[in-house]
PDB file of C-alpha atoms and ligand atoms in Angstrom:
ATOM      1  CA  MET A   1      25.758  -5.636  28.271  1.00  0.00           C
ATOM      2  CA  SER A   2      23.513  -8.320  29.781  1.00  0.00           C
ATOM      3  CA  ARG A   3      21.335 -10.592  27.672  1.00  0.00           C
ATOM      4  CA  PRO A   4      17.864 -11.822  28.588  1.00  0.00           C
ATOM      5  CA  LYS A   5      18.119 -15.255  30.194  1.00  0.00           C
ATOM      6  CA  GLY A   6      18.101 -18.095  27.674  1.00  0.00           C
ATOM      7  CA  THR A   7      19.045 -15.915  24.719  1.00  0.00           C
ATOM      8  CA  PRO A   8      22.035 -17.363  22.892  1.00  0.00           C
ATOM      9  CA  ALA A   9      25.046 -15.100  22.473  1.00  0.00           C
ATOM     10  CA  VAL A  10      25.572 -13.978  18.884  1.00  0.00           C
ATOM     11  CA  TRP A  11      29.148 -13.087  18.241  1.00  0.00           C
ATOM     12  CA  GLN A  12      30.799 -11.580  15.232  1.00  0.00           C
ATOM     13  CA  GLY A  13      32.974 -14.220  13.612  1.00  0.00           C
ATOM     14  CA  GLY A  14      36.388 -13.565  12.127  1.00  0.00           C
ATOM     15  CA  THR A  15      39.684 -15.093  11.151  1.00  0.00           C
ATOM     16  CA  VAL A  16      42.900 -14.604  13.082  1.00  0.00           C
ATOM     17  CA  TRP A  17      45.843 -15.865  11.053  1.00  0.00           C
ATOM     18  CA  LEU A  18      48.979 -16.473  13.096  1.00  0.00           C
ATOM     19  CA  THR A  19      51.896 -16.453  10.685  1.00  0.00           C
ATOM     20  CA  GLY A  20      55.521 -17.098  11.608  1.00  0.00           C
ATOM     21  CA  LEU A  21      58.389 -19.563  11.492  1.00  0.00           C
ATOM     22  CA  PRO A  22      58.216 -23.156  12.715  1.00  0.00           C
ATOM     23  CA  SER A  23      58.373 -23.186  16.548  1.00  0.00           C
ATOM     24  CA  ALA A  24      57.580 -19.450  16.714  1.00  0.00           C
ATOM     25  CA  GLY A  25      54.643 -20.138  19.046  1.00  0.00           C
ATOM     26  CA  LYS A  26      51.681 -20.015  16.665  1.00  0.00           C
ATOM     27  CA  THR A  27      50.016 -23.244  17.785  1.00  0.00           C
ATOM     28  CA  THR A  28      50.629 -22.586  21.463  1.00  0.00           C
ATOM     29  CA  ILE A  29      49.063 -19.132  21.268  1.00  0.00           C
ATOM     30  CA  ALA A  30      46.121 -20.365  19.170  1.00  0.00           C
ATOM     31  CA  THR A  31      45.369 -23.249  21.531  1.00  0.00           C
ATOM     32  CA  HIS A  32      45.431 -21.105  24.655  1.00  0.00           C
ATOM     33  CA  LEU A  33      43.507 -18.295  23.000  1.00  0.00           C
ATOM     34  CA  ALA A  34      40.852 -20.789  21.881  1.00  0.00           C
ATOM     35  CA  GLU A  35      40.351 -21.913  25.483  1.00  0.00           C
ATOM     36  CA  LEU A  36      40.101 -18.332  26.655  1.00  0.00           C
ATOM     37  CA  LEU A  37      37.559 -17.378  23.991  1.00  0.00           C
ATOM     38  CA  ARG A  38      35.491 -20.534  24.537  1.00  0.00           C
ATOM     39  CA  SER A  39      35.311 -19.808  28.236  1.00  0.00           C
ATOM     40  CA  GLY A  40      33.740 -16.476  27.243  1.00  0.00           C
ATOM     41  CA  GLY A  41      31.067 -18.214  25.159  1.00  0.00           C
ATOM     42  CA  HIS A  42      32.618 -17.910  21.698  1.00  0.00           C
ATOM     43  CA  ARG A  43      32.498 -20.601  19.079  1.00  0.00           C
ATOM     44  CA  VAL A  44      36.098 -21.156  18.055  1.00  0.00           C
ATOM     45  CA  GLN A  45      37.843 -23.404  15.554  1.00  0.00           C
ATOM     46  CA  VAL A  46      41.596 -23.854  15.447  1.00  0.00           C
ATOM     47  CA  LEU A  47      42.711 -24.878  11.955  1.00  0.00           C
ATOM     48  CA  ASP A  48      45.919 -26.706  12.800  1.00  0.00           C
ATOM     49  CA  GLY A  49      48.469 -26.538   9.990  1.00  0.00           C
ATOM     50  CA  ASP A  50      49.369 -30.230   9.861  1.00  0.00           C
ATOM     51  CA  GLU A  51      45.752 -31.392  10.171  1.00  0.00           C
ATOM     52  CA  ALA A  52      44.486 -28.946   7.562  1.00  0.00           C
ATOM     53  CA  ARG A  53      47.240 -29.927   5.136  1.00  0.00           C
ATOM     54  CA  ALA A  54      46.438 -33.620   5.586  1.00  0.00           C
ATOM     55  CA  ALA A  55      42.718 -33.019   5.087  1.00  0.00           C
ATOM     56  CA  LEU A  56      42.791 -30.432   2.307  1.00  0.00           C
ATOM     57  CA  SER A  57      46.148 -30.602   0.586  1.00  0.00           C
ATOM     58  CA  ALA A  58      47.478 -34.141   0.976  1.00  0.00           C
ATOM     59  CA  GLU A  59      48.522 -34.217  -2.678  1.00  0.00           C
ATOM     60  CA  LEU A  60      50.593 -31.040  -2.362  1.00  0.00           C
ATOM     61  CA  GLY A  61      54.259 -30.652  -1.545  1.00  0.00           C
ATOM     62  CA  PHE A  62      56.256 -27.701  -0.298  1.00  0.00           C
ATOM     63  CA  SER A  63      57.068 -25.778  -3.475  1.00  0.00           C
ATOM     64  CA  LYS A  64      56.108 -22.109  -3.485  1.00  0.00           C
ATOM     65  CA  GLU A  65      53.110 -22.884  -5.682  1.00  0.00           C
ATOM     66  CA  ASP A  66      51.921 -25.744  -3.476  1.00  0.00           C
ATOM     67  CA  ARG A  67      52.391 -23.757  -0.268  1.00  0.00           C
ATOM     68  CA  ASP A  68      50.347 -20.913  -1.797  1.00  0.00           C
ATOM     69  CA  THR A  69      47.575 -23.281  -2.835  1.00  0.00           C
ATOM     70  CA  ASN A  70      47.488 -24.809   0.641  1.00  0.00           C
ATOM     71  CA  VAL A  71      47.258 -21.366   2.272  1.00  0.00           C
ATOM     72  CA  ARG A  72      44.444 -20.290  -0.038  1.00  0.00           C
ATOM     73  CA  ARG A  73      42.458 -23.459   0.682  1.00  0.00           C
ATOM     74  CA  ILE A  74      42.819 -23.046   4.423  1.00  0.00           C
ATOM     75  CA  GLY A  75      41.926 -19.375   4.057  1.00  0.00           C
ATOM     76  CA  TYR A  76      38.779 -20.312   2.169  1.00  0.00           C
ATOM     77  CA  VAL A  77      37.650 -22.671   4.934  1.00  0.00           C
ATOM     78  CA  ALA A  78      38.482 -20.106   7.623  1.00  0.00           C
ATOM     79  CA  GLY A  79      36.437 -17.504   5.753  1.00  0.00           C
ATOM     80  CA  LEU A  80      33.414 -19.804   5.589  1.00  0.00           C
ATOM     81  CA  LEU A  81      33.608 -20.525   9.312  1.00  0.00           C
ATOM     82  CA  ALA A  82      34.089 -16.858  10.139  1.00  0.00           C
ATOM     83  CA  GLU A  83      31.128 -15.893   7.999  1.00  0.00           C
ATOM     84  CA  HIS A  84      28.954 -18.040  10.242  1.00  0.00           C
ATOM     85  CA  GLY A  85      29.963 -16.458  13.518  1.00  0.00           C
ATOM     86  CA  ILE A  86      32.937 -18.660  14.357  1.00  0.00           C
ATOM     87  CA  THR A  87      36.323 -17.323  15.366  1.00  0.00           C
ATOM     88  CA  ALA A  88      38.777 -19.198  13.148  1.00  0.00           C
ATOM     89  CA  LEU A  89      42.286 -19.302  14.576  1.00  0.00           C
ATOM     90  CA  VAL A  90      44.846 -20.312  11.963  1.00  0.00           C
ATOM     91  CA  PRO A  91      48.347 -21.133  13.233  1.00  0.00           C
ATOM     92  CA  VAL A  92      49.851 -21.762   9.808  1.00  0.00           C
ATOM     93  CA  ILE A  93      53.276 -20.563   8.582  1.00  0.00           C
ATOM     94  CA  ALA A  94      51.982 -19.005   5.317  1.00  0.00           C
ATOM     95  CA  PRO A  95      55.464 -17.925   4.201  1.00  0.00           C
ATOM     96  CA  TYR A  96      54.547 -15.879   1.130  1.00  0.00           C
ATOM     97  CA  ALA A  97      53.025 -12.405   1.281  1.00  0.00           C
ATOM     98  CA  PRO A  98      50.890 -12.664  -1.892  1.00  0.00           C
ATOM     99  CA  SER A  99      48.977 -15.705  -0.643  1.00  0.00           C
ATOM    100  CA  ARG A 100      48.408 -14.019   2.729  1.00  0.00           C
ATOM    101  CA  ALA A 101      47.109 -10.970   0.842  1.00  0.00           C
ATOM    102  CA  ALA A 102      44.843 -13.223  -1.229  1.00  0.00           C
ATOM    103  CA  VAL A 103      43.316 -14.649   1.946  1.00  0.00           C
ATOM    104  CA  ARG A 104      42.806 -11.161   3.343  1.00  0.00           C
ATOM    105  CA  ASP A 105      41.101 -10.130   0.077  1.00  0.00           C
ATOM    106  CA  MET A 106      38.890 -13.235   0.172  1.00  0.00           C
ATOM    107  CA  HIS A 107      37.674 -12.186   3.606  1.00  0.00           C
ATOM    108  CA  ALA A 108      37.152  -8.576   2.541  1.00  0.00           C
ATOM    109  CA  ALA A 109      35.045  -9.756  -0.407  1.00  0.00           C
ATOM    110  CA  ARG A 110      32.785 -11.628   2.033  1.00  0.00           C
ATOM    111  CA  GLY A 111      32.740  -8.728   4.485  1.00  0.00           C
ATOM    112  CA  VAL A 112      34.344 -10.923   7.142  1.00  0.00           C
ATOM    113  CA  PRO A 113      36.906  -9.583   9.641  1.00  0.00           C
ATOM    114  CA  TYR A 114      40.459 -10.781   9.122  1.00  0.00           C
ATOM    115  CA  LEU A 115      43.416 -10.152  11.397  1.00  0.00           C
ATOM    116  CA  GLU A 116      47.016 -11.001  10.642  1.00  0.00           C
ATOM    117  CA  VAL A 117      49.217 -11.665  13.653  1.00  0.00           C
ATOM    118  CA  HIS A 118      52.917 -12.030  13.006  1.00  0.00           C
ATOM    119  CA  VAL A 119      54.422 -14.307  15.624  1.00  0.00           C
ATOM    120  CA  ALA A 120      57.814 -12.727  15.132  1.00  0.00           C
ATOM    121  CA  THR A 121      60.086 -15.014  17.112  1.00  0.00           C
ATOM    122  CA  PRO A 122      63.633 -14.827  15.681  1.00  0.00           C
ATOM    123  CA  VAL A 123      64.878 -17.892  13.847  1.00  0.00           C
ATOM    124  CA  GLU A 124      67.672 -18.527  16.390  1.00  0.00           C
ATOM    125  CA  ILE A 125      65.087 -18.839  19.188  1.00  0.00           C
ATOM    126  CA  CYS A 126      62.834 -21.011  17.009  1.00  0.00           C
ATOM    127  CA  ALA A 127      65.767 -23.291  16.228  1.00  0.00           C
ATOM    128  CA  GLU A 128      66.536 -23.602  19.951  1.00  0.00           C
ATOM    129  CA  ARG A 129      62.899 -24.491  20.738  1.00  0.00           C
ATOM    130  CA  ASP A 130      62.712 -26.845  17.769  1.00  0.00           C
ATOM    131  CA  VAL A 131      59.430 -28.382  18.934  1.00  0.00           C
ATOM    132  CA  LYS A 132      59.298 -30.930  16.105  1.00  0.00           C
ATOM    133  CA  SER A 133      63.085 -31.361  15.663  1.00  0.00           C
ATOM    134  CA  LEU A 134      62.780 -29.890  12.177  1.00  0.00           C
ATOM    135  CA  TYR A 135      65.682 -27.458  12.506  1.00  0.00           C
ATOM    136  CA  ALA A 136      67.945 -30.253  13.787  1.00  0.00           C
ATOM    137  CA  ARG A 137      66.926 -32.515  10.945  1.00  0.00           C
ATOM    138  CA  GLN A 138      67.488 -29.757   8.400  1.00  0.00           C
ATOM    139  CA  ALA A 139      70.924 -29.007   9.892  1.00  0.00           C
ATOM    140  CA  ALA A 140      71.761 -32.716   9.689  1.00  0.00           C
ATOM    141  CA  GLY A 141      70.803 -32.772   6.019  1.00  0.00           C
ATOM    142  CA  GLU A 142      67.886 -35.133   6.612  1.00  0.00           C
ATOM    143  CA  ILE A 143      65.274 -32.699   5.282  1.00  0.00           C
ATOM    144  CA  SER A 144      65.318 -29.587   3.140  1.00  0.00           C
ATOM    145  CA  GLY A 145      62.874 -26.802   2.363  1.00  0.00           C
ATOM    146  CA  LEU A 146      62.400 -25.754   5.980  1.00  0.00           C
ATOM    147  CA  THR A 147      60.938 -22.264   6.232  1.00  0.00           C
ATOM    148  CA  GLY A 148      63.392 -19.922   7.909  1.00  0.00           C
ATOM    149  CA  ALA A 149      66.317 -22.307   7.459  1.00  0.00           C
ATOM    150  CA  ASP A 150      66.640 -23.061   3.747  1.00  0.00           C
ATOM    151  CA  ASP A 151      63.254 -21.895   2.473  1.00  0.00           C
ATOM    152  CA  PRO A 152      61.997 -18.294   2.341  1.00  0.00           C
ATOM    153  CA  TYR A 153      59.770 -16.526   4.834  1.00  0.00           C
ATOM    154  CA  GLU A 154      58.436 -13.168   3.711  1.00  0.00           C
ATOM    155  CA  GLU A 155      57.883 -11.163   6.889  1.00  0.00           C
ATOM    156  CA  PRO A 156      54.565  -9.313   7.031  1.00  0.00           C
ATOM    157  CA  VAL A 157      55.201  -5.621   6.385  1.00  0.00           C
ATOM    158  CA  ASP A 158      52.066  -4.308   8.044  1.00  0.00           C
ATOM    159  CA  PRO A 159      50.463  -6.975  10.254  1.00  0.00           C
ATOM    160  CA  ASP A 160      47.630  -6.125  12.627  1.00  0.00           C
ATOM    161  CA  LEU A 161      49.921  -7.199  15.453  1.00  0.00           C
ATOM    162  CA  ARG A 162      53.465  -8.416  15.948  1.00  0.00           C
ATOM    163  CA  VAL A 163      54.115 -10.723  18.888  1.00  0.00           C
ATOM    164  CA  HIS A 164      57.653 -11.038  20.244  1.00  0.00           C
ATOM    165  CA  THR A 165      57.338 -14.281  22.171  1.00  0.00           C
ATOM    166  CA  GLN A 166      61.034 -14.419  23.031  1.00  0.00           C
ATOM    167  CA  HIS A 167      60.369 -11.637  25.562  1.00  0.00           C
ATOM    168  CA  GLN A 168      57.051 -12.936  26.874  1.00  0.00           C
ATOM    169  CA  THR A 169      55.406 -15.753  28.757  1.00  0.00           C
ATOM    170  CA  VAL A 170      52.776 -17.726  26.835  1.00  0.00           C
ATOM    171  CA  GLY A 171      50.110 -15.969  28.915  1.00  0.00           C
ATOM    172  CA  GLU A 172      51.425 -12.535  27.962  1.00  0.00           C
ATOM    173  CA  SER A 173      51.444 -13.389  24.267  1.00  0.00           C
ATOM    174  CA  VAL A 174      47.911 -14.780  24.453  1.00  0.00           C
ATOM    175  CA  ARG A 175      46.661 -11.685  26.271  1.00  0.00           C
ATOM    176  CA  GLN A 176      48.284  -9.456  23.646  1.00  0.00           C
ATOM    177  CA  VAL A 177      46.424 -11.230  20.836  1.00  0.00           C
ATOM    178  CA  CYS A 178      43.211 -11.282  22.863  1.00  0.00           C
ATOM    179  CA  ALA A 179      43.500  -7.510  23.368  1.00  0.00           C
ATOM    180  CA  LEU A 180      43.684  -7.082  19.598  1.00  0.00           C
ATOM    181  CA  LEU A 181      40.479  -9.091  19.180  1.00  0.00           C
ATOM    182  CA  THR A 182      38.773  -6.986  21.812  1.00  0.00           C
ATOM    183  CA  ALA A 183      39.923  -3.768  20.133  1.00  0.00           C
ATOM    184  CA  ARG A 184      38.471  -4.999  16.817  1.00  0.00           C
ATOM    185  CA  GLY A 185      35.170  -6.109  18.315  1.00  0.00           C
ATOM    186  CA  LEU A 186      35.884  -9.833  18.038  1.00  0.00           C
ATOM    187  CA  SER A 187      35.814 -10.743  21.721  1.00  0.00           C
TER     188      SER A 187
HETATM  189  P1  LIG B 201      54.597 -23.241  16.022  1.00  0.00           P
HETATM  190  O1  LIG B 201      53.146 -23.615  16.049  1.00  0.00           O
HETATM  191  O2  LIG B 201      54.815 -21.793  15.673  1.00  0.00           O
HETATM  192  O3  LIG B 201      55.421 -24.144  15.153  1.00  0.00           O
HETATM  193  P2  LIG B 201      54.574 -24.137  18.769  1.00  0.00           P
HETATM  194  O4  LIG B 201      53.489 -23.311  19.357  1.00  0.00           O
HETATM  195  O5  LIG B 201      54.252 -25.553  18.430  1.00  0.00           O
HETATM  196  O6  LIG B 201      55.205 -23.373  17.508  1.00  0.00           O
HETATM  197  O7  LIG B 201      55.823 -24.159  19.756  1.00  0.00           O
HETATM  198  C1  LIG B 201      56.292 -22.992  20.390  1.00  0.00           C
HETATM  199  C2  LIG B 201      57.097 -23.361  21.595  1.00  0.00           C
HETATM  200  O8  LIG B 201      57.579 -22.164  22.203  1.00  0.00           O
HETATM  201  C3  LIG B 201      56.276 -24.092  22.672  1.00  0.00           C
HETATM  202  O9  LIG B 201      57.091 -25.088  23.281  1.00  0.00           O
HETATM  203  C4  LIG B 201      55.953 -22.978  23.674  1.00  0.00           C
HETATM  204  O10 LIG B 201      55.756 -23.449  24.982  1.00  0.00           O
HETATM  205  C5  LIG B 201      57.210 -22.116  23.577  1.00  0.00           C
HETATM  206  N1  LIG B 201      57.002 -20.708  23.988  1.00  0.00           N
HETATM  207  C6  LIG B 201      57.781 -20.042  24.865  1.00  0.00           C
HETATM  208  N2  LIG B 201      57.318 -18.781  25.065  1.00  0.00           N
HETATM  209  C7  LIG B 201      56.217 -18.649  24.287  1.00  0.00           C
HETATM  210  C8  LIG B 201      55.295 -17.577  24.065  1.00  0.00           C
HETATM  211  N3  LIG B 201      55.414 -16.400  24.683  1.00  0.00           N
HETATM  212  N4  LIG B 201      54.285 -17.776  23.211  1.00  0.00           N
HETATM  213  C9  LIG B 201      54.155 -18.965  22.565  1.00  0.00           C
HETATM  214  N5  LIG B 201      54.989 -20.029  22.725  1.00  0.00           N
HETATM  215  C10 LIG B 201      56.025 -19.876  23.579  1.00  0.00           C
END
């Protein structure tokens, strides 16, 4: 539908949470999807996991309780952004199902769309990619508490979408997520 010239586009905001193991492809998909959506006139914010943790949860560690608190804080910020017409893309592991459900509920309470995308790359592929050398360091005994290696990851049972990046190019994965947004009226 065309808009009268000079009229700003008003888009429905929403949160797209990309959950999955380290090196699954969450950040890569979010970054490329952000570019794609921006080129279509959307206002988009990527809430990078490391940045958000440093800004919001610097005092927290990686216990189950602390991970849950971190996820809820990021979810709260995403919900606020989404409420104001921004598409919040959240490439954050979020290993525990109850905290993901809490974020979904928070969005529902505000009447804000929320989509959960499981970036379902198998751990063996993630460990091969090992973008931040975390799997190697865990295997060498230098770190512990790595999700998927020696810390739990509760797979989403009923995500809005599951992406199998091990069988796809980055472009294919991005288009798959973008198609979900289109189907739900978010792009
Ligand atoms: P995460 O944010 O989940 O920790 P990253 O996005 O930082 O993971 O890294 C994923 C790596 O996997 C990148 O090097 C990326 O190029 C690669 N990759 C290969 N195929 C895909 C795909 N289909 N989708 C996303 N990333 C992919």
